[in-house]
mmCIF file of C-alpha atoms in Angstrom:
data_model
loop_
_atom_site.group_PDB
_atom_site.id
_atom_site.type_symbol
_atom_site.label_atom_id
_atom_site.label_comp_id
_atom_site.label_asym_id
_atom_site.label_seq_id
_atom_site.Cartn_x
_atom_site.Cartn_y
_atom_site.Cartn_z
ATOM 1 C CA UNK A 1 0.000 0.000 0.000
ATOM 2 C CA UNK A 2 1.122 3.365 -1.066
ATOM 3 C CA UNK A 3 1.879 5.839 2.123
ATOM 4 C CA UNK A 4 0.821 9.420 1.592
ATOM 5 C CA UNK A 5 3.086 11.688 1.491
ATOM 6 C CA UNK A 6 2.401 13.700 4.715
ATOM 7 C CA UNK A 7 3.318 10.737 6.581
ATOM 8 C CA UNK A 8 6.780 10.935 5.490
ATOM 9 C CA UNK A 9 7.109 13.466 8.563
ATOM 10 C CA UNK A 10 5.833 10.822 11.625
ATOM 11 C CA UNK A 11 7.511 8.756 13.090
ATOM 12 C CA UNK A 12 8.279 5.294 11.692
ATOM 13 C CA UNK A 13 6.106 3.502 14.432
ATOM 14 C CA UNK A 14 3.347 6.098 13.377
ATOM 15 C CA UNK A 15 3.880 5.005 9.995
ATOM 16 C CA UNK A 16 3.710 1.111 10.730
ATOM 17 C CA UNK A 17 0.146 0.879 12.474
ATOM 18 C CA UNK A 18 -1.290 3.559 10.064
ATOM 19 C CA UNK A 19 -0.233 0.876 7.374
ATOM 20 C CA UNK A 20 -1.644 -1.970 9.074
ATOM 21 C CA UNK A 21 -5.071 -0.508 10.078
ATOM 22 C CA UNK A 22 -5.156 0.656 6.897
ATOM 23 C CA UNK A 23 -4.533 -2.817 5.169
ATOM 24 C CA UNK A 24 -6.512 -4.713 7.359
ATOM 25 C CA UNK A 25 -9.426 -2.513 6.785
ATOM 26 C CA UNK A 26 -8.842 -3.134 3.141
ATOM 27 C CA UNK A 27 -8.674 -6.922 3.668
ATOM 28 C CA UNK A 28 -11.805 -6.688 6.486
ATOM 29 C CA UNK A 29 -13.604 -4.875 3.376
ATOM 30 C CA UNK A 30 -12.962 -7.535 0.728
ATOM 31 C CA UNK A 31 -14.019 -10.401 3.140
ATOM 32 C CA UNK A 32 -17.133 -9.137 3.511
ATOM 33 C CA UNK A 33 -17.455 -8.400 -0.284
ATOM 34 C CA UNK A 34 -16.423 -12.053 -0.921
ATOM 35 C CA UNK A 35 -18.857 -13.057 2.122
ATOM 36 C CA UNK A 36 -21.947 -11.877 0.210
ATOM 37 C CA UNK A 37 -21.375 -13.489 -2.716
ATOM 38 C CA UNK A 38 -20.929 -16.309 -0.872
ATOM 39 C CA UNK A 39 -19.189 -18.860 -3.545
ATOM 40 C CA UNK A 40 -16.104 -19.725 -3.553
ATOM 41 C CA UNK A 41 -13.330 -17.544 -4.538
ATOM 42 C CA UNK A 42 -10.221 -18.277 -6.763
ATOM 43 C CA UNK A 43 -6.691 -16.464 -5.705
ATOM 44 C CA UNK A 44 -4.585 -15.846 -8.258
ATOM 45 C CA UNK A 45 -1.282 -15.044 -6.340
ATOM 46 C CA UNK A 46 1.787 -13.245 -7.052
ATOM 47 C CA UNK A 47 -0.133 -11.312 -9.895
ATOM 48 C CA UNK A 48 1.991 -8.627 -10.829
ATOM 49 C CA UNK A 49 0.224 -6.419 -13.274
ATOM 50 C CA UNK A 50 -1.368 -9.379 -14.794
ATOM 51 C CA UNK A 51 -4.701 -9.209 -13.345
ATOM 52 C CA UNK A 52 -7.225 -11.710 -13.930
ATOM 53 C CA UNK A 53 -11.210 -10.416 -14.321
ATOM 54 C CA UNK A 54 -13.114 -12.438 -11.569
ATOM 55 C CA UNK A 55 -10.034 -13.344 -9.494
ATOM 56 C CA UNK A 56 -9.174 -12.248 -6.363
ATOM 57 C CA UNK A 57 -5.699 -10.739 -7.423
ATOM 58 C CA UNK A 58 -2.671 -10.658 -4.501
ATOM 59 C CA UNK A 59 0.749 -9.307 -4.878
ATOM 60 C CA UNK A 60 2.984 -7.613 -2.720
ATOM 61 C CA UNK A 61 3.153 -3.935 -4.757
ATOM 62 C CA UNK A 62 -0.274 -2.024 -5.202
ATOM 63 C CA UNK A 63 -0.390 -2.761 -8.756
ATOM 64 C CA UNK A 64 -3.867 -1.188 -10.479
ATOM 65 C CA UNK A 65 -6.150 -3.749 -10.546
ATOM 66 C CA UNK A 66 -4.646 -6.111 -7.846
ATOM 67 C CA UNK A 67 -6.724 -6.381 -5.177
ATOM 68 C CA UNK A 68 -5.252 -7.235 -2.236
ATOM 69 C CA UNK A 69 -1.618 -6.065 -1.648
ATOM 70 C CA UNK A 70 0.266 -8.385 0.579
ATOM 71 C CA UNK A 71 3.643 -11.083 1.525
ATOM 72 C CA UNK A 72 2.168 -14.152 1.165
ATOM 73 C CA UNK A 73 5.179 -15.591 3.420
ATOM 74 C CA UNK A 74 2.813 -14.754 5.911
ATOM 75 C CA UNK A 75 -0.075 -16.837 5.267
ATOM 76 C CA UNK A 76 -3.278 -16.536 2.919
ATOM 77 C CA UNK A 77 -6.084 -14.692 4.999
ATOM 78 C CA UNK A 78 -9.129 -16.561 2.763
ATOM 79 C CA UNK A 79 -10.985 -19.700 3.002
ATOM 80 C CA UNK A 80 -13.693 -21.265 0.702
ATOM 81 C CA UNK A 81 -11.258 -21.150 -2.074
ATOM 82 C CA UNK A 82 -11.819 -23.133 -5.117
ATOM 83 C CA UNK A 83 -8.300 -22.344 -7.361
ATOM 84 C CA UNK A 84 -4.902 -20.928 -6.049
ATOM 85 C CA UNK A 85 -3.310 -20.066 -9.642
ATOM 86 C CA UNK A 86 0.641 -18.844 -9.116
ATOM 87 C CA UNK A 87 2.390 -17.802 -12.707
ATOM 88 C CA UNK A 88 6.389 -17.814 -12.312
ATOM 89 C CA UNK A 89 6.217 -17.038 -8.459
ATOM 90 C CA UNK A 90 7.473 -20.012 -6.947
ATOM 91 C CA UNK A 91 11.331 -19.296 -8.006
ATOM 92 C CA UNK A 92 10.939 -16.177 -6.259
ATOM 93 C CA UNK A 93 10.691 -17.945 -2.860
ATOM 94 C CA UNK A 94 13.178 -19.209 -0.615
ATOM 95 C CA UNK A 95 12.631 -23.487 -0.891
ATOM 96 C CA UNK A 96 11.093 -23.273 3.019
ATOM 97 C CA UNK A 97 8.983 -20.431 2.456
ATOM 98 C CA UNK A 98 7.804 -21.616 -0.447
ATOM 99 C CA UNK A 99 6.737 -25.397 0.447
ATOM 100 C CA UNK A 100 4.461 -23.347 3.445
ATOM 101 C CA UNK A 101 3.101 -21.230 0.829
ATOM 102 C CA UNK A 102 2.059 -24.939 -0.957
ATOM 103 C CA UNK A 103 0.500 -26.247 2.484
ATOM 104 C CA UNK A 104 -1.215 -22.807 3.012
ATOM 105 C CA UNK A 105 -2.885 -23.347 -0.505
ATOM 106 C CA UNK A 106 -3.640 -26.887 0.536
ATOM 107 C CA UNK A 107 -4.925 -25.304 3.772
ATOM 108 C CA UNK A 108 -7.420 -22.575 2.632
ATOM 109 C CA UNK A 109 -8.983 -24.726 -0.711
ATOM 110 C CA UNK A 110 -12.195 -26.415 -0.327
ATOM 111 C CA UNK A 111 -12.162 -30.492 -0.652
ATOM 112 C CA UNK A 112 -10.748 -31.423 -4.017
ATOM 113 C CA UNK A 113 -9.745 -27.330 -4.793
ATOM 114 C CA UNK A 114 -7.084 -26.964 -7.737
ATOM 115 C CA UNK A 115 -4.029 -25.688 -7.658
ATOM 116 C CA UNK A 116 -2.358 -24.326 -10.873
ATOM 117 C CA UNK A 117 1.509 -23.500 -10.830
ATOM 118 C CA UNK A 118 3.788 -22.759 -13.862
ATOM 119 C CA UNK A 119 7.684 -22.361 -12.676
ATOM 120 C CA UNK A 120 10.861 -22.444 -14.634
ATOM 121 C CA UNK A 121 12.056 -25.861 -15.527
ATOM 122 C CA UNK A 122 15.597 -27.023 -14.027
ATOM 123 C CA UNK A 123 16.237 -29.703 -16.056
ATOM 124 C CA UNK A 124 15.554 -26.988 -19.469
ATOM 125 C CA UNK A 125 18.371 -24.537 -17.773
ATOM 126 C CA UNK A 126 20.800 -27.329 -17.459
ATOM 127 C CA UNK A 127 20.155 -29.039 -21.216
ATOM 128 C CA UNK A 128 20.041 -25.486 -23.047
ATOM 129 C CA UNK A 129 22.432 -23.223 -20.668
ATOM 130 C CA UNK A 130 25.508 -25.914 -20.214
ATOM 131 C CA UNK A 131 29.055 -24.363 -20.911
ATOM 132 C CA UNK A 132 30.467 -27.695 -21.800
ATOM 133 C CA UNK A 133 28.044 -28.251 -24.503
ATOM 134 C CA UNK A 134 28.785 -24.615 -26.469
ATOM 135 C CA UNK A 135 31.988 -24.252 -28.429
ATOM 136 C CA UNK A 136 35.099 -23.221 -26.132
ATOM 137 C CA UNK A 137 34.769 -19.310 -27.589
ATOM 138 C CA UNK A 138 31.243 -19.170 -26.287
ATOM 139 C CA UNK A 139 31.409 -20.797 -22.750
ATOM 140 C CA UNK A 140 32.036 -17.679 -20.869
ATOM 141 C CA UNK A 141 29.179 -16.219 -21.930
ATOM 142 C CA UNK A 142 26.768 -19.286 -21.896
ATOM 143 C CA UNK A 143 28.447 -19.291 -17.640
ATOM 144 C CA UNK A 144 26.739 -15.804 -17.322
ATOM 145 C CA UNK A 145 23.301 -17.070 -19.133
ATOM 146 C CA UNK A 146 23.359 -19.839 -16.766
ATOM 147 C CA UNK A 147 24.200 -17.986 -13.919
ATOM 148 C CA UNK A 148 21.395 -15.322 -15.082
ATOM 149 C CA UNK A 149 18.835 -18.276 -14.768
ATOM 150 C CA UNK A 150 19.803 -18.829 -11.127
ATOM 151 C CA UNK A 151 20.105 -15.555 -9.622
ATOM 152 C CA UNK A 152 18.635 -13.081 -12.451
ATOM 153 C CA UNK A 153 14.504 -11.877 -12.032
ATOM 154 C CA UNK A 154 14.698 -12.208 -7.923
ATOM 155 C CA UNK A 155 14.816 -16.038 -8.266
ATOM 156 C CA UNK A 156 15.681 -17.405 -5.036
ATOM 157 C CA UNK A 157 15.433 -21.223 -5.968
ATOM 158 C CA UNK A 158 14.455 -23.869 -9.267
ATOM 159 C CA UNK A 159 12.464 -26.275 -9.603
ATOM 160 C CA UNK A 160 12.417 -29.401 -11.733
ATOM 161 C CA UNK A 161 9.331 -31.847 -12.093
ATOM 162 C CA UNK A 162 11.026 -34.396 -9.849
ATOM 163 C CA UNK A 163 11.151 -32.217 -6.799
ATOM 164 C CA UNK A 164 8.296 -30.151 -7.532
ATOM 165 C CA UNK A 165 6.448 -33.590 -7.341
ATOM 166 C CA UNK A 166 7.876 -34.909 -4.129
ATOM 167 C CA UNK A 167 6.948 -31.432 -2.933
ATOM 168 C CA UNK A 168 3.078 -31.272 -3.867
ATOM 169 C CA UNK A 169 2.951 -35.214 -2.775
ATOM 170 C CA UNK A 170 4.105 -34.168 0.588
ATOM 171 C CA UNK A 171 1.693 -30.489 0.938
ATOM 172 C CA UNK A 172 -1.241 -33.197 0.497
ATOM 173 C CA UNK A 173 -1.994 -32.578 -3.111
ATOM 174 C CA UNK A 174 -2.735 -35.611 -5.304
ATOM 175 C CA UNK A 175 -3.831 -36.034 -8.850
ATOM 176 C CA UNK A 176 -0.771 -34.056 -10.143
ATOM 177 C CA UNK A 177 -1.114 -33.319 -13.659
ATOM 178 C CA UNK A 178 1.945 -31.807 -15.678
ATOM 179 C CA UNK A 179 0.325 -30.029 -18.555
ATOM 180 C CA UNK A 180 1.175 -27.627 -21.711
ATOM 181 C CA UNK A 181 1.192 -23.630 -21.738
ATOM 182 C CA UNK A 182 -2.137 -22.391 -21.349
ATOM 183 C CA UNK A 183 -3.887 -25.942 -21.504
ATOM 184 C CA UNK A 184 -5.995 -27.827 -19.321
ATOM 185 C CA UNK A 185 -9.143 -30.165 -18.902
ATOM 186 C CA UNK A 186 -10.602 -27.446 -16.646
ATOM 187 C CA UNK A 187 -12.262 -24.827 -19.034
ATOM 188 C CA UNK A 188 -12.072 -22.116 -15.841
ATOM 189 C CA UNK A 189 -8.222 -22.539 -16.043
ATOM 190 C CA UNK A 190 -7.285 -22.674 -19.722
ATOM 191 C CA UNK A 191 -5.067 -19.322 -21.094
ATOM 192 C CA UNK A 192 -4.309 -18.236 -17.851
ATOM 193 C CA UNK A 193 -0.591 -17.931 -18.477
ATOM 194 C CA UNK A 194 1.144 -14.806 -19.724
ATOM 195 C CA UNK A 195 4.225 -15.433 -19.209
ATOM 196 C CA UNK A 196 7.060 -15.087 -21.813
ATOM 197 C CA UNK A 197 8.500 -18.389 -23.239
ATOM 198 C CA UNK A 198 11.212 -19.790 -24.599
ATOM 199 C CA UNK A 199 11.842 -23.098 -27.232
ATOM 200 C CA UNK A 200 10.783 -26.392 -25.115
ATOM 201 C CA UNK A 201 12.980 -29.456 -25.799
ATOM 202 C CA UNK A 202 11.611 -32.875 -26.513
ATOM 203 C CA UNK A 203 10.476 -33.843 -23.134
ATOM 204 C CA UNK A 204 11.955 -31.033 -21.866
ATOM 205 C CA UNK A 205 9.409 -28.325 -21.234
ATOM 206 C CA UNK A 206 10.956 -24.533 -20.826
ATOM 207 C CA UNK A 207 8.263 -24.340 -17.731
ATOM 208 C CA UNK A 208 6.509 -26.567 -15.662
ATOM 209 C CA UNK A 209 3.384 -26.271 -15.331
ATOM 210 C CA UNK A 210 1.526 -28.567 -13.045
ATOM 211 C CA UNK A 211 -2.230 -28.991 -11.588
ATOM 212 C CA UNK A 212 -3.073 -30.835 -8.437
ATOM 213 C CA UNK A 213 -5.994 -31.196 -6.184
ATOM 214 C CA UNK A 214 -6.098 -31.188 -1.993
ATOM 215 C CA UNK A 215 -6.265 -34.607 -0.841
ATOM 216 C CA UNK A 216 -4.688 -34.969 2.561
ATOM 217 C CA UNK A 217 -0.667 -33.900 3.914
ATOM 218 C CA UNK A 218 1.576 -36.745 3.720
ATOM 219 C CA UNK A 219 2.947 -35.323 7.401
ATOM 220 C CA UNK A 220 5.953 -38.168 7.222
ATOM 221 C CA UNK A 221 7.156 -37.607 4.206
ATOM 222 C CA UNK A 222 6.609 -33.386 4.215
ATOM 223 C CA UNK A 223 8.880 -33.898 7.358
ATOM 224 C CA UNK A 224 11.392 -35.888 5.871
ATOM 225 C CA UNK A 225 11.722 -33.578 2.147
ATOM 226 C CA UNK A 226 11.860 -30.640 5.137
ATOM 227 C CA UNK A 227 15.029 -32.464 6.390
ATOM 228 C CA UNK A 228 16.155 -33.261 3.157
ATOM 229 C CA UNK A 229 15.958 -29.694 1.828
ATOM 230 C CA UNK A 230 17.709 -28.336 5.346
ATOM 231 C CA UNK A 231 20.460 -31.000 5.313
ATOM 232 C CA UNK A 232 21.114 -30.777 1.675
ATOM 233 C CA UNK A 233 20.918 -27.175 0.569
ATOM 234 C CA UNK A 234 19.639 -24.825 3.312
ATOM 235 C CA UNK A 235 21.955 -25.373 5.929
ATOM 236 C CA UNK A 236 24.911 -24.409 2.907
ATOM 237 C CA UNK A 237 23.918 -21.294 2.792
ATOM 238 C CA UNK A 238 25.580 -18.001 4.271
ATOM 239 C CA UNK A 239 23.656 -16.450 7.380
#
């Protein structure tokens, strides 16, 4: 949300709970907007300016259109959802933050909700971005592209299918369905993506894009991937 410019002068404690008062009485007014039409609503999250017409849009800058502006690292304030629909967000998460983001999709959709997620593929940066594979005059350049995939855009972390399953398996979502750009069986979520794209390879997609539905949290096995990821990559890192 967008402070006006007088309060540049207060305090920054003044600041802060003007900002929240004002934000939750922006969320306390779109609950009860969502309330009377009492169906269920779908989220699409991390929005951008890419808003979707009869969506409840979420990102964390005030975009026009977007209708709730908010850090989703800190939970989903909804329930009765039928679709969470997340276009090239989940890269942009740290790997923790954004497996509770998956169980606090899981959490707020209705029995057998949809989720719909399109992330960059892995396995595509490796195949298309390797230096070893380019001629030796054109490996220090295909480093930086590779490099660019990792750490350009805000990404914080990629995803390939493998993982990204074992992940959704684990938040409690089954019937996992890896699908192409802009498709699916659900009429309500074909064309939703707007990303840019790049040249898939055979078997290879550019971007995953994957649907599941809730079914119920697999709590062994989201605690042992949580190890995994802590042991084997978190735990690595500076800080």
């Amino acid at each position: 949300m967008k402070l006006p410019g007088f309060l540049a002068r207060w305090r920054p404690e003044l600041r802060a709970v003007w900002y929240l008062r004002h934000r939750a009485l922006g969320l306390w007014l779109l609950r009860g907007r969502l309330a009377r039409d009492g169906a269920p609503v779908r989220l699409h999250v991390g929005s951008g300016d890419r808003i979707l017409s009869g969506w409840v849009n979420i990102d964390l800058k005030r975009y026009e259109g977007v209708d709730l502006a908010a850090d989703v690292r800190h939970g989903l304030p909804f329930k009765n959802v039928s679709v969470v629909f997340a276009e090239h967000f989940l890269e942009h998460l740290e790997v923790l933050a954004a497996v509770e983001l998956l169980l606090e999709a899981h959490r707020v959709l209705i029995p057998r909700g949809k989720l719909r997620l399109s992330t960059p593929n892995l396995d595509w940066v490796w195949r298309t971005h390797d230096p070893q594979a380019t001629a030796p005059e054109g490996r220090s350049e295909a480093a930086l592209v590779a490099n660019r995939a990792f750490y350009g855009w805000g990404h914080r972390f990629l995803w390939n299918r493998t993982l990204l399953q074992e992940t959704l398996e684990a938040c409690g979502f089954t019937e996992i369905r890896w699908l192409p750009y802009g498709w699916s069986e659900d009429k309500e979520l074909r064309d939703l993506e707007r990303h840019e794209t790049y040249a898939d390879l055979p078997g290879c997609p550019h971007t995953l894009i994957v649907e599941a539905e809730k079914g119920d949290v697999q709590s062994e096995k989201l605690h042992r991937l949580k190890v995994k990821l802590c042991d084997d990559f978190v735990f690595h890192l500076p800080g």
